[in-house]
Amino acid sequence: MSAPYDLFGTPGYEQLLAVLGAAEESHTRYERTGRLPDLERALVLFDAVLDRTENIHLRSAAMNGVGTVLWSRYERFGEPADLDGAITLFREALAPYGAEVTVTTPSYWTNLSGALRLRWLRTHDARDLTASVDAIRTALDSTPSRGARRSNRLDSLGDALLSLYHLHGDSAALAEAVESFRAAAACAEPGTEEQAWARSNLAEALRLHHHQSPDGAPEALDEAALLARAVLAAVPRRHRLYPRFLSNLASILAERHQARADPADLREAARAARRAVAATPAGHPNLAQRNAVLATVRRLELIGVADADTTAPRVLDGGGRRSTRRERRAVRAWVRATAEAYATTPEGHALRGLALLNHGSALGTLAVTEGDPHALAAAIDLCRKAASDPTMDVSVRVGCAHLWALSVIGGGESRSPDDHAAAMEPFRLAVELLPRTASYRIGRMDRARQLGRFAGLAQDAAACALELADPELALRLLEQGRGVLLAQALDARTDTTDALRRLPDELAAEHVRLLPQLDRPEAAAFTSSGPGGTGAGHPAPGTPLAGEDRHALAERWDRLVAAIRREPGFEDFLRLPRTAEMLAGLGDEGPVVMVNISPLRCDALVLREGRVRCVPLTGLSHAEVVRRADAFLVAVRTAGDAALPMSRQRDAQSEIRGTLAWLWTAVAEPVLDALALRADGRPGGEFPERMWWIPTGPLTALPLHAAGRHENDRDNLLDRAVCSYAPTVNSLVHARRRQTARGDRPLPAPTAPLVVAVPEPPGAGLVPLEGARAEAALLAARPGARLLLDEQAVRRTVLDALPHHPWVHFACHAVAADDGAATGQVLLHDHDTAPLTLTDIARLRLPAAELAYLSACETTRGRGEYADEALHITGAFHMAGFTHVIGTLWAVDDDTSQELADHFYSAFAPRHPFPGHTAHALHTAVRAIRDADEGYRLNPSLWAPYIHVGP
């Protein structure tokens, strides 16, 4: 041990120091052998020092020692009072020193950090976790740059950051944890326990990095598996951490099996998971995690058995076929594993909710495979218990509520009104809780990932409401559970000036301070480099926001909103408007049609004249929409690939025409019939009616506006209505309010467009867009236009220019939001070093923005799990404040895009685009191209991808 220096002439100092050394030796021996007499002797010796001296250094060393003994005892027996006592003693050991650094205080801070983190795992109290991170950073500040202590403390920091990731889903904390573990492994001596520990933790962090990465980071899983195997090879089987290392390897291999379906990985994962559990004594605090890993492996074994036995829908999906004997055995094994995980995870443990959810899911599957009503009742009871527990993690509560609802509905051979009525309680709870999974504490893409876990929840809840003949409730559930990120952006961009005047000054001032800080760009790092995020300073809006600062700002924002809602008359501040308010805000400009796609049923909700009407779409199913959307994506890519034979391109165009005809029969025609729109599109002889479509789920990938058989001018939407899209009803109401407010103002000087054209982004290897230059030249001739061409069009310049131009036109390449980086980006001249991503665009606040024309490929395509969040480039411009956005659903032809832009802008006066006619201008331009000759009608991939989003 590091001997504290005796400044006070303490009686018996050397003897007391020797007792401390003996106590530490006994504790170290216990850690190595697990013999309880050694642990008990260490406690007696540390207590003896406390009883015999008032020397603060010796007392602090002894209190720290007793704390470590209690910590070990907690790990052995799981008694919470031992861990609480350890934390108290570590704090008391540090108390006499304040900010002073001695040779021993870094060790005390390290022990305090570890114990706090361990208690967080049991209680899920976020304050313990935050204090743990602060404590270990304090220790590292005074730790030499090399050696075992540095390695241990870096490892502890990584573990604390990893825990923060588990708590909030913050990828910045995960990225920093990976770097901390790497540094810990690098500064440890080869072959030491410190190196083994750091490598094992790095392997686990890399597994989680695979989870978070948009492209799956396959190399991360391979590195993780290599590290985990190396760790096991480096330590003896009797080593006290061997079970932990086995469980880590099992978890990594199970993850890799899910990514690659390699049976060898699953077999090895099963062996390692079983051995890890068998080697962990009853009552051990880590038994819960190891049983959870084994339960995951059992579930994967069941999936493998089901896949091997049949190509029909798997038993886990509730398919309507009879299960095989092997499946039933696999289900029972899964149930036993989840039951054991649940039984060994105590109340308050961070994994308790997940254990409960997994066991409920397993019991529900058992009920389906064996027709066991007792298993179904038990599953429902477990899920109800977790969903209703406010202390549970909110994501677990949402998952349990959804499973509870589906279990109630699917529990019998037939569904009754009573089943649907009983399911509405958990459905409403799940949808109400869903926005809380996407806290401001985490970045935009992390929030999207959290919401993506529950894709389809709102649609299932709405379908249940429609079974109960309540279309207004269905509408509200869809608005609550979809477009959560967009709703957050609308909250930040809503003009609250009048409301703030009625608030107490301190609340209004805090609101004004926080909004620009929350809109700051996201830093890659989690650790703050200064006090700006906590409010001690006021950094510029463009200053990157570190994860640590973001957490502090989010806490302030939550407190502020809660305080405002306590003020009289502000109870609904930033809440979703009531249904009647939304319907009134739509006005009477034309019907708004929300198409709900759920495995339970499919319907169109028609919003018109202040009412909601349900049009059942009996010819539509969720499975068919998924199949059609997948096939359609392949077809449009094939049709646009000039390198393929013409016969394949023609076949693809035929597939596209078939999909448009199916959309007409299954969706558009029933809706138009319900609206009594005549074949000429003119009810009572008027101009073709405006319509707004709000598709959900997989239907968002398909061109509803182009539905129909285009060989005639009757049976298609393009000839019956002027169609636009909106992500949600609330977003459409906001856009209409903005447009109405601007329409009341006199026209200023000529609207000067910002034109951004990058026909050939350097290093992208893409075909040059010669039409983009022509588009740019056309618009650059407009009065006051600013042209950013080629090397002028870089990220910083474009972002700086956007707030000064209500009208923008991009003519360039784009990467869809489900490719590569998965966040989507516009390819500017500096795309390699400074990509302009949809996140960059979405965080902007552009109150004067009117029209964004995106003449680029696939700007409205995103990842399937984010379909209801409008997480694509078109949605980002709409989120930033552009009332009208012209986007594309798939890759577009260069020549056609130039021709379409010519047609579109010819509808506007030279000095001002007229936003109120944006949809009509696009509609007319698309029809003109389609009708140019018969060849265009037969090739809808050329003219159908262009869409209008807005009022």
Short mmCIF file of C-alpha atoms in Angstrom, two decimals, residues 488-496 511-520 541 802-804 840-849 876 879-882:
data_model
loop_
_atom_site.label_atom_id
_atom_site.label_comp_id
_atom_site.label_asym_id
_atom_site.label_seq_id
_atom_site.Cartn_x
_atom_site.Cartn_y
_atom_site.Cartn_z
CA GLN A 488 -39.70 18.05 -30.91
CA ALA A 489 -38.48 20.26 -33.74
CA LEU A 490 -41.88 21.92 -34.05
CA ASP A 491 -41.85 22.57 -30.29
CA ALA A 492 -38.52 24.36 -30.65
CA ARG A 493 -39.70 26.32 -33.69
CA THR A 494 -43.18 27.25 -32.49
CA ASP A 495 -43.57 30.98 -32.03
CA THR A 496 -44.15 31.24 -28.27
CA HIS A 511 -36.71 29.39 -22.30
CA VAL A 512 -34.91 31.99 -24.42
CA ARG A 513 -31.52 30.79 -23.13
CA LEU A 514 -32.06 27.08 -23.61
CA LEU A 515 -33.53 26.81 -27.10
CA PRO A 516 -30.45 27.93 -29.06
CA GLN A 517 -28.24 25.75 -26.86
CA LEU A 518 -30.32 22.63 -27.56
CA ASP A 519 -30.03 23.36 -31.29
CA ARG A 520 -26.23 23.38 -31.25
CA PRO A 541 -25.11 28.48 -31.31
CA LEU A 802 -29.41 29.03 -45.89
CA PRO A 803 -30.82 31.46 -43.25
CA HIS A 804 -30.64 34.32 -45.78
CA ASP A 840 -27.01 19.33 -39.96
CA ILE A 841 -30.07 20.52 -41.86
CA ALA A 842 -32.71 19.39 -39.39
CA ARG A 843 -31.19 21.31 -36.46
CA LEU A 844 -31.46 24.64 -38.32
CA ARG A 845 -34.13 27.16 -37.35
CA LEU A 846 -35.23 29.00 -40.48
CA PRO A 847 -38.41 30.97 -39.70
CA ALA A 848 -38.42 32.73 -43.10
CA ALA A 849 -37.87 29.56 -45.19
CA ALA A 876 -34.85 17.45 -42.69
CA MET A 879 -38.05 20.14 -40.11
CA ALA A 880 -35.70 23.11 -40.53
CA GLY A 881 -38.64 25.33 -41.42
CA PHE A 882 -39.19 25.10 -45.19
#
